[in-house]
Amino acid sequence: MSLTKRLIILAGLVGLMFYNASVEQLWATIVDYQLGWYKLGVPLAWGLILGALVNLIGLQQLRKWLEPLTFIAAALITLGLTGAAAVYAAHQQGGLILPPLSISAVGLGIYLFVYSYARFAAHKRGDTPAEEKKES
């Protein structure tokens, strides 16, 4: 079994721990961290912006961390989505899924950071896909 599958299974099981959270605990988390639906997009935007910015600055030491960061992102996305499904199954209230969805948004932001860094690095090196080379 590959490392990615193991991480996904483990993160999914950890995400099921949200099933045991009470309504009061979930609302306290939402209030304490000031979570809202509009804030779910913030990590995604920061991931795209910072990935491109770090590459434009020329930080090449990050290249060796791209694969581990992708694993972490996959685990966080799975943990958050599994947790959101568990919270909704336990309480049947859509507003209570904000804490696990925030975890998933952070994972997606990390993935978008890696993606934008890799895309900008490929463009700098001139490694564009074959379809783009044909158009130019």
GROMACS .gro file of N, CA and C in nm:
model
  408
    1MET      N    1   0.084  -0.116   0.000
    1MET     CA    2   0.000   0.000   0.000
    1MET      C    3   0.090   0.124   0.000
    2SER      N    4   0.058   0.220  -0.082
    2SER     CA    5   0.142   0.339  -0.095
    2SER      C    6   0.125   0.431   0.027
    3LEU      N    7   0.221   0.521   0.042
    3LEU     CA    8   0.218   0.615   0.152
    3LEU      C    9   0.097   0.706   0.145
    4THR      N   10   0.061   0.746   0.025
    4THR     CA   11  -0.054   0.834   0.008
    4THR      C   12  -0.182   0.767   0.058
    5LYS      N   13  -0.203   0.642   0.021
    5LYS     CA   14  -0.323   0.570   0.065
    5LYS      C   15  -0.325   0.555   0.216
    6ARG      N   16  -0.210   0.528   0.276
    6ARG     CA   17  -0.204   0.514   0.421
    6ARG      C   18  -0.238   0.645   0.491
    7LEU      N   19  -0.184   0.755   0.439
    7LEU     CA   20  -0.214   0.886   0.499
    7LEU      C   21  -0.362   0.920   0.486
    8ILE      N   22  -0.421   0.890   0.372
    8ILE     CA   23  -0.562   0.920   0.349
    8ILE      C   24  -0.650   0.838   0.444
    9ILE      N   25  -0.619   0.711   0.460
    9ILE     CA   26  -0.697   0.627   0.550
    9ILE      C   27  -0.685   0.675   0.694
   10LEU      N   28  -0.563   0.707   0.737
   10LEU     CA   29  -0.542   0.755   0.873
   10LEU      C   30  -0.613   0.888   0.896
   11ALA      N   31  -0.602   0.980   0.801
   11ALA     CA   32  -0.667   1.111   0.815
   11ALA      C   33  -0.819   1.095   0.816
   12GLY      N   34  -0.869   1.004   0.737
   12GLY     CA   35  -1.014   0.979   0.737
   12GLY      C   36  -1.062   0.927   0.871
   13LEU      N   37  -0.985   0.840   0.932
   13LEU     CA   38  -1.023   0.788   1.063
   13LEU      C   39  -1.015   0.896   1.170
   14VAL      N   40  -0.914   0.981   1.163
   14VAL     CA   41  -0.903   1.092   1.258
   14VAL      C   42  -1.019   1.189   1.237
   15GLY      N   43  -1.058   1.210   1.113
   15GLY     CA   44  -1.171   1.298   1.084
   15GLY      C   45  -1.301   1.250   1.143
   16LEU      N   46  -1.313   1.119   1.162
   16LEU     CA   47  -1.434   1.065   1.223
   16LEU      C   48  -1.446   1.102   1.371
   17MET      N   49  -1.337   1.149   1.431
   17MET     CA   50  -1.345   1.192   1.571
   17MET      C   51  -1.436   1.313   1.586
   18PHE      N   52  -1.460   1.387   1.479
   18PHE     CA   53  -1.553   1.500   1.485
   18PHE      C   54  -1.695   1.452   1.514
   19TYR      N   55  -1.722   1.325   1.489
   19TYR     CA   56  -1.856   1.270   1.513
   19TYR      C   57  -1.893   1.282   1.661
   20ASN      N   58  -1.794   1.272   1.749
   20ASN     CA   59  -1.820   1.276   1.892
   20ASN      C   60  -1.828   1.418   1.948
   21ALA      N   61  -1.800   1.518   1.868
   21ALA     CA   62  -1.805   1.656   1.917
   21ALA      C   63  -1.949   1.698   1.941
   22SER      N   64  -1.970   1.766   2.051
   22SER     CA   65  -2.105   1.814   2.083
   22SER      C   66  -2.132   1.944   2.008
   23VAL      N   67  -2.258   1.981   2.005
   23VAL     CA   68  -2.298   2.106   1.939
   23VAL      C   69  -2.231   2.224   2.008
   24GLU      N   70  -2.223   2.221   2.140
   24GLU     CA   71  -2.162   2.330   2.214
   24GLU      C   72  -2.013   2.343   2.181
   25GLN      N   73  -1.944   2.231   2.170
   25GLN     CA   74  -1.801   2.235   2.135
   25GLN      C   75  -1.780   2.293   1.996
   26LEU      N   76  -1.864   2.253   1.902
   26LEU     CA   77  -1.850   2.303   1.765
   26LEU      C   78  -1.880   2.452   1.757
   27TRP      N   79  -1.986   2.498   1.824
   27TRP     CA   80  -2.018   2.641   1.823
   27TRP      C   81  -1.911   2.720   1.894
   28ALA      N   82  -1.854   2.665   2.002
   28ALA     CA   83  -1.745   2.735   2.071
   28ALA      C   84  -1.623   2.750   1.980
   29THR      N   85  -1.594   2.649   1.902
   29THR     CA   86  -1.482   2.656   1.807
   29THR      C   87  -1.509   2.761   1.700
   30ILE      N   88  -1.630   2.764   1.649
   30ILE     CA   89  -1.667   2.862   1.546
   30ILE      C   90  -1.653   3.004   1.600
   31VAL      N   91  -1.698   3.026   1.723
   31VAL     CA   92  -1.691   3.159   1.783
   31VAL      C   93  -1.546   3.195   1.819
   32ASP      N   94  -1.474   3.102   1.879
   32ASP     CA   95  -1.335   3.130   1.921
   32ASP      C   96  -1.245   3.166   1.804
   33TYR      N   97  -1.258   3.095   1.694
   33TYR     CA   98  -1.173   3.120   1.578
   33TYR      C   99  -1.238   3.211   1.475
   34GLN      N  100  -1.356   3.263   1.506
   34GLN     CA  101  -1.430   3.354   1.419
   34GLN      C  102  -1.443   3.298   1.277
   35LEU      N  103  -1.488   3.174   1.271
   35LEU     CA  104  -1.503   3.107   1.142
   35LEU      C  105  -1.629   3.155   1.073
   36GLY      N  106  -1.624   3.164   0.943
   36GLY     CA  107  -1.739   3.201   0.863
   36GLY      C  108  -1.724   3.141   0.724
   37TRP      N  109  -1.833   3.139   0.651
   37TRP     CA  110  -1.830   3.078   0.518
   37TRP      C  111  -1.737   3.154   0.425
   38TYR      N  112  -1.732   3.284   0.438
   38TYR     CA  113  -1.645   3.364   0.350
   38TYR      C  114  -1.498   3.340   0.379
   39LYS      N  115  -1.464   3.298   0.500
   39LYS     CA  116  -1.324   3.276   0.536
   39LYS      C  117  -1.269   3.144   0.482
   40LEU      N  118  -1.354   3.060   0.425
   40LEU     CA  119  -1.306   2.934   0.369
   40LEU      C  120  -1.219   2.957   0.246
   41GLY      N  121  -1.237   3.067   0.178
   41GLY     CA  122  -1.158   3.094   0.057
   41GLY      C  123  -1.024   3.160   0.083
   42VAL      N  124  -1.003   3.209   0.204
   42VAL     CA  125  -0.879   3.281   0.235
   42VAL      C  126  -0.755   3.192   0.220
   43PRO      N  127  -0.752   3.069   0.276
   43PRO     CA  128  -0.632   2.986   0.258
   43PRO      C  129  -0.605   2.951   0.112
   44LEU      N  130  -0.712   2.937   0.032
   44LEU     CA  131  -0.693   2.906  -0.108
   44LEU      C  132  -0.624   3.021  -0.180
   45ALA      N  133  -0.671   3.143  -0.155
   45ALA     CA  134  -0.610   3.260  -0.220
   45ALA      C  135  -0.465   3.278  -0.174
   46TRP      N  136  -0.440   3.264  -0.044
   46TRP     CA  137  -0.304   3.278   0.005
   46TRP      C  138  -0.212   3.170  -0.051
   47GLY      N  139  -0.264   3.049  -0.068
   47GLY     CA  140  -0.182   2.943  -0.126
   47GLY      C  141  -0.137   2.976  -0.267
   48LEU      N  142  -0.230   3.023  -0.349
   48LEU     CA  143  -0.195   3.060  -0.487
   48LEU      C  144  -0.096   3.176  -0.491
   49ILE      N  145  -0.124   3.278  -0.411
   49ILE     CA  146  -0.039   3.398  -0.413
   49ILE      C  147   0.101   3.367  -0.361
   50LEU      N  148   0.109   3.299  -0.246
   50LEU     CA  149   0.241   3.272  -0.187
   50LEU      C  150   0.324   3.175  -0.270
   51GLY      N  151   0.259   3.077  -0.333
   51GLY     CA  152   0.333   2.984  -0.418
   51GLY      C  153   0.400   3.055  -0.534
   52ALA      N  154   0.325   3.145  -0.598
   52ALA     CA  155   0.382   3.221  -0.709
   52ALA      C  156   0.489   3.318  -0.660
   53LEU      N  157   0.464   3.383  -0.547
   53LEU     CA  158   0.558   3.480  -0.495
   53LEU      C  159   0.690   3.415  -0.453
   54VAL      N  160   0.682   3.300  -0.386
   54VAL     CA  161   0.804   3.230  -0.343
   54VAL      C  162   0.886   3.188  -0.465
   55ASN      N  163   0.819   3.146  -0.570
   55ASN     CA  164   0.892   3.107  -0.691
   55ASN      C  165   0.952   3.227  -0.760
   56LEU      N  166   0.880   3.337  -0.765
   56LEU     CA  167   0.933   3.457  -0.829
   56LEU      C  168   1.053   3.512  -0.752
   57ILE      N  169   1.053   3.495  -0.620
   57ILE     CA  170   1.168   3.539  -0.540
   57ILE      C  171   1.289   3.452  -0.573
   58GLY      N  172   1.266   3.329  -0.609
   58GLY     CA  173   1.375   3.240  -0.648
   58GLY      C  174   1.420   3.145  -0.539
   59LEU      N  175   1.334   3.111  -0.450
   59LEU     CA  176   1.366   3.019  -0.341
   59LEU      C  177   1.359   2.875  -0.394
   60GLN      N  178   1.474   2.821  -0.433
   60GLN     CA  179   1.479   2.689  -0.493
   60GLN      C  180   1.488   2.576  -0.391
   61GLN      N  181   1.519   2.608  -0.265
   61GLN     CA  182   1.530   2.505  -0.162
   61GLN      C  183   1.394   2.442  -0.131
   62LEU      N  184   1.287   2.508  -0.169
   62LEU     CA  185   1.154   2.456  -0.144
   62LEU      C  186   1.119   2.337  -0.233
   63ARG      N  187   1.192   2.321  -0.342
   63ARG     CA  188   1.161   2.216  -0.438
   63ARG      C  189   1.159   2.077  -0.373
   64LYS      N  190   1.250   2.052  -0.278
   64LYS     CA  191   1.255   1.920  -0.215
   64LYS      C  192   1.139   1.898  -0.117
   65TRP      N  193   1.067   2.003  -0.080
   65TRP     CA  194   0.955   1.992   0.012
   65TRP      C  195   0.820   1.980  -0.059
   66LEU      N  196   0.818   1.983  -0.191
   66LEU     CA  197   0.691   1.981  -0.263
   66LEU      C  198   0.614   1.851  -0.242
   67GLU      N  199   0.683   1.738  -0.247
   67GLU     CA  200   0.614   1.609  -0.229
   67GLU      C  201   0.561   1.593  -0.087
   68PRO      N  202   0.641   1.619   0.019
   68PRO     CA  203   0.583   1.608   0.154
   68PRO      C  204   0.468   1.705   0.177
   69LEU      N  205   0.477   1.825   0.121
   69LEU     CA  206   0.367   1.921   0.136
   69LEU      C  207   0.241   1.871   0.068
   70THR      N  208   0.256   1.801  -0.044
   70THR     CA  209   0.140   1.744  -0.112
   70THR      C  210   0.076   1.636  -0.027
   71PHE      N  211   0.157   1.553   0.039
   71PHE     CA  212   0.104   1.451   0.129
   71PHE      C  213   0.028   1.514   0.245
   72ILE      N  214   0.086   1.619   0.303
   72ILE     CA  215   0.020   1.688   0.414
   72ILE      C  216  -0.113   1.749   0.367
   73ALA      N  217  -0.112   1.808   0.249
   73ALA     CA  218  -0.234   1.868   0.196
   73ALA      C  219  -0.343   1.763   0.174
   74ALA      N  220  -0.305   1.647   0.119
   74ALA     CA  221  -0.403   1.541   0.097
   74ALA      C  222  -0.460   1.491   0.229
   75ALA      N  223  -0.375   1.479   0.331
   75ALA     CA  224  -0.423   1.433   0.462
   75ALA      C  225  -0.517   1.535   0.525
   76LEU      N  226  -0.485   1.665   0.515
   76LEU     CA  227  -0.571   1.767   0.574
   76LEU      C  228  -0.706   1.777   0.501
   77ILE      N  229  -0.703   1.766   0.370
   77ILE     CA  230  -0.828   1.770   0.293
   77ILE      C  231  -0.917   1.652   0.332
   78THR      N  232  -0.859   1.533   0.341
   78THR     CA  233  -0.937   1.416   0.378
   78THR      C  234  -0.990   1.427   0.519
   79LEU      N  235  -0.905   1.472   0.613
   79LEU     CA  236  -0.948   1.489   0.750
   79LEU      C  237  -1.065   1.586   0.759
   80GLY      N  238  -1.054   1.698   0.691
   80GLY     CA  239  -1.160   1.799   0.696
   80GLY      C  240  -1.290   1.753   0.633
   81LEU      N  241  -1.282   1.691   0.517
   81LEU     CA  242  -1.405   1.647   0.450
   81LEU      C  243  -1.472   1.532   0.524
   82THR      N  244  -1.392   1.441   0.578
   82THR     CA  245  -1.449   1.332   0.657
   82THR      C  246  -1.511   1.386   0.785
   83GLY      N  247  -1.443   1.481   0.847
   83GLY     CA  248  -1.498   1.544   0.966
   83GLY      C  249  -1.626   1.619   0.937
   84ALA      N  250  -1.633   1.688   0.824
   84ALA     CA  251  -1.755   1.760   0.788
   84ALA      C  252  -1.871   1.664   0.766
   85ALA      N  253  -1.844   1.554   0.699
   85ALA     CA  254  -1.949   1.453   0.679
   85ALA      C  255  -1.993   1.393   0.812
   86ALA      N  256  -1.898   1.369   0.903
   86ALA     CA  257  -1.932   1.312   1.033
   86ALA      C  258  -2.014   1.411   1.117
   87VAL      N  259  -1.977   1.538   1.115
   87VAL     CA  260  -2.052   1.639   1.191
   87VAL      C  261  -2.194   1.651   1.135
   88TYR      N  262  -2.206   1.654   1.004
   88TYR     CA  263  -2.340   1.666   0.945
   88TYR      C  264  -2.425   1.542   0.975
   89ALA      N  265  -2.361   1.424   0.970
   89ALA     CA  266  -2.436   1.301   1.001
   89ALA      C  267  -2.480   1.298   1.147
   90ALA      N  268  -2.397   1.353   1.236
   90ALA     CA  269  -2.430   1.348   1.378
   90ALA      C  270  -2.534   1.453   1.418
   91HIS      N  271  -2.526   1.573   1.360
   91HIS     CA  272  -2.609   1.683   1.409
   91HIS      C  273  -2.710   1.737   1.308
   92GLN      N  274  -2.697   1.706   1.182
   92GLN     CA  275  -2.790   1.749   1.077
   92GLN      C  276  -2.805   1.902   1.072
   93GLN      N  277  -2.695   1.975   1.096
   93GLN     CA  278  -2.695   2.121   1.087
   93GLN      C  279  -2.577   2.163   1.000
   94GLY      N  280  -2.607   2.233   0.894
   94GLY     CA  281  -2.503   2.272   0.801
   94GLY      C  282  -2.402   2.371   0.857
   95GLY      N  283  -2.443   2.457   0.948
   95GLY     CA  284  -2.352   2.556   1.003
   95GLY      C  285  -2.243   2.498   1.091
   96LEU      N  286  -2.267   2.379   1.143
   96LEU     CA  287  -2.169   2.318   1.233
   96LEU      C  288  -2.052   2.255   1.160
   97ILE      N  289  -2.057   2.247   1.028
   97ILE     CA  290  -1.947   2.184   0.955
   97ILE      C  291  -1.834   2.282   0.926
   98LEU      N  292  -1.843   2.405   0.975
   98LEU     CA  293  -1.737   2.503   0.950
   98LEU      C  294  -1.600   2.465   1.006
   99PRO      N  295  -1.588   2.414   1.129
   99PRO     CA  296  -1.453   2.379   1.178
   99PRO      C  297  -1.382   2.274   1.093
  100PRO      N  298  -1.446   2.161   1.060
  100PRO     CA  299  -1.374   2.066   0.975
  100PRO      C  300  -1.352   2.117   0.832
  101LEU      N  301  -1.446   2.196   0.781
  101LEU     CA  302  -1.425   2.252   0.647
  101LEU      C  303  -1.310   2.351   0.645
  102SER      N  304  -1.286   2.419   0.756
  102SER     CA  305  -1.172   2.509   0.764
  102SER      C  306  -1.041   2.432   0.757
  103ILE      N  307  -1.036   2.316   0.819
  103ILE     CA  308  -0.918   2.230   0.811
  103ILE      C  309  -0.896   2.186   0.666
  104SER      N  310  -1.003   2.150   0.600
  104SER     CA  311  -0.995   2.110   0.460
  104SER      C  312  -0.951   2.226   0.371
  105ALA      N  313  -0.996   2.347   0.402
  105ALA     CA  314  -0.956   2.464   0.324
  105ALA      C  315  -0.807   2.493   0.340
  106VAL      N  316  -0.754   2.472   0.460
  106VAL     CA  317  -0.610   2.489   0.482
  106VAL      C  318  -0.533   2.386   0.398
  107GLY      N  319  -0.581   2.263   0.395
  107GLY     CA  320  -0.516   2.160   0.312
  107GLY      C  321  -0.519   2.196   0.165
  108LEU      N  322  -0.632   2.247   0.120
  108LEU     CA  323  -0.643   2.288  -0.021
  108LEU      C  324  -0.554   2.409  -0.049
  109GLY      N  325  -0.540   2.498   0.049
  109GLY     CA  326  -0.449   2.612   0.033
  109GLY      C  327  -0.304   2.567   0.021
  110ILE      N  328  -0.264   2.466   0.100
  110ILE     CA  329  -0.128   2.412   0.089
  110ILE      C  330  -0.108   2.348  -0.047
  111TYR      N  331  -0.209   2.275  -0.093
  111TYR     CA  332  -0.198   2.213  -0.225
  111TYR      C  333  -0.186   2.318  -0.335
  112LEU      N  334  -0.265   2.424  -0.325
  112LEU     CA  335  -0.257   2.530  -0.426
  112LEU      C  336  -0.125   2.604  -0.419
  113PHE      N  337  -0.066   2.614  -0.300
  113PHE     CA  338   0.068   2.672  -0.286
  113PHE      C  339   0.169   2.589  -0.365
  114VAL      N  340   0.164   2.456  -0.346
  114VAL     CA  341   0.256   2.366  -0.417
  114VAL      C  342   0.230   2.372  -0.567
  115TYR      N  343   0.103   2.374  -0.606
  115TYR     CA  344   0.067   2.375  -0.748
  115TYR      C  345   0.116   2.503  -0.816
  116SER      N  346   0.091   2.619  -0.753
  116SER     CA  347   0.133   2.743  -0.818
  116SER      C  348   0.285   2.754  -0.820
  117TYR      N  349   0.352   2.706  -0.716
  117TYR     CA  350   0.498   2.706  -0.716
  117TYR      C  351   0.551   2.619  -0.831
  118ALA      N  352   0.495   2.500  -0.846
  118ALA     CA  353   0.541   2.409  -0.951
  118ALA      C  354   0.510   2.462  -1.090
  119ARG      N  355   0.394   2.524  -1.107
  119ARG     CA  356   0.359   2.579  -1.239
  119ARG      C  357   0.450   2.695  -1.278
  120PHE      N  358   0.479   2.783  -1.184
  120PHE     CA  359   0.569   2.894  -1.213
  120PHE      C  360   0.711   2.844  -1.238
  121ALA      N  361   0.753   2.741  -1.164
  121ALA     CA  362   0.887   2.685  -1.185
  121ALA      C  363   0.897   2.621  -1.324
  122ALA      N  364   0.792   2.551  -1.366
  122ALA     CA  365   0.792   2.489  -1.499
  122ALA      C  366   0.795   2.596  -1.608
  123HIS      N  367   0.724   2.704  -1.585
  123HIS     CA  368   0.723   2.811  -1.685
  123HIS      C  369   0.859   2.880  -1.694
  124LYS      N  370   0.925   2.896  -1.580
  124LYS     CA  371   1.059   2.956  -1.581
  124LYS      C  372   1.158   2.870  -1.659
  125ARG      N  373   1.149   2.738  -1.641
  125ARG     CA  374   1.240   2.646  -1.710
  125ARG      C  375   1.202   2.626  -1.856
  126GLY      N  376   1.081   2.662  -1.891
  126GLY     CA  377   1.035   2.641  -2.028
  126GLY      C  378   0.973   2.505  -2.049
  127ASP      N  379   0.942   2.435  -1.941
  127ASP     CA  380   0.878   2.303  -1.950
  127ASP      C  381   0.728   2.320  -1.959
  128THR      N  382   0.681   2.358  -2.074
  128THR     CA  383   0.537   2.373  -2.092
  128THR      C  384   0.483   2.248  -2.158
  129PRO      N  385   0.356   2.215  -2.134
  129PRO     CA  386   0.298   2.098  -2.198
  129PRO      C  387   0.300   2.108  -2.350
  130ALA      N  388   0.289   1.994  -2.414
  130ALA     CA  389   0.298   1.988  -2.561
  130ALA      C  390   0.189   2.071  -2.628
  131GLU      N  391   0.069   2.077  -2.568
  131GLU     CA  392  -0.039   2.153  -2.630
  131GLU      C  393  -0.006   2.302  -2.634
  132GLU      N  394   0.058   2.352  -2.529
  132GLU     CA  395   0.093   2.494  -2.527
  132GLU      C  396   0.207   2.523  -2.625
  133LYS      N  397   0.299   2.430  -2.645
  133LYS     CA  398   0.410   2.450  -2.738
  133LYS      C  399   0.360   2.456  -2.882
  134LYS      N  400   0.256   2.379  -2.913
  134LYS     CA  401   0.202   2.379  -3.049
  134LYS      C  402   0.139   2.512  -3.083
  135GLU      N  403   0.076   2.577  -2.982
  135GLU     CA  404   0.008   2.704  -3.009
  135GLU      C  405   0.107   2.815  -3.036
  136SER      N  406   0.227   2.809  -2.979
  136SER     CA  407   0.322   2.919  -2.998
  136SER      C  408   0.409   2.902  -3.118
   0.00000   0.00000   0.00000
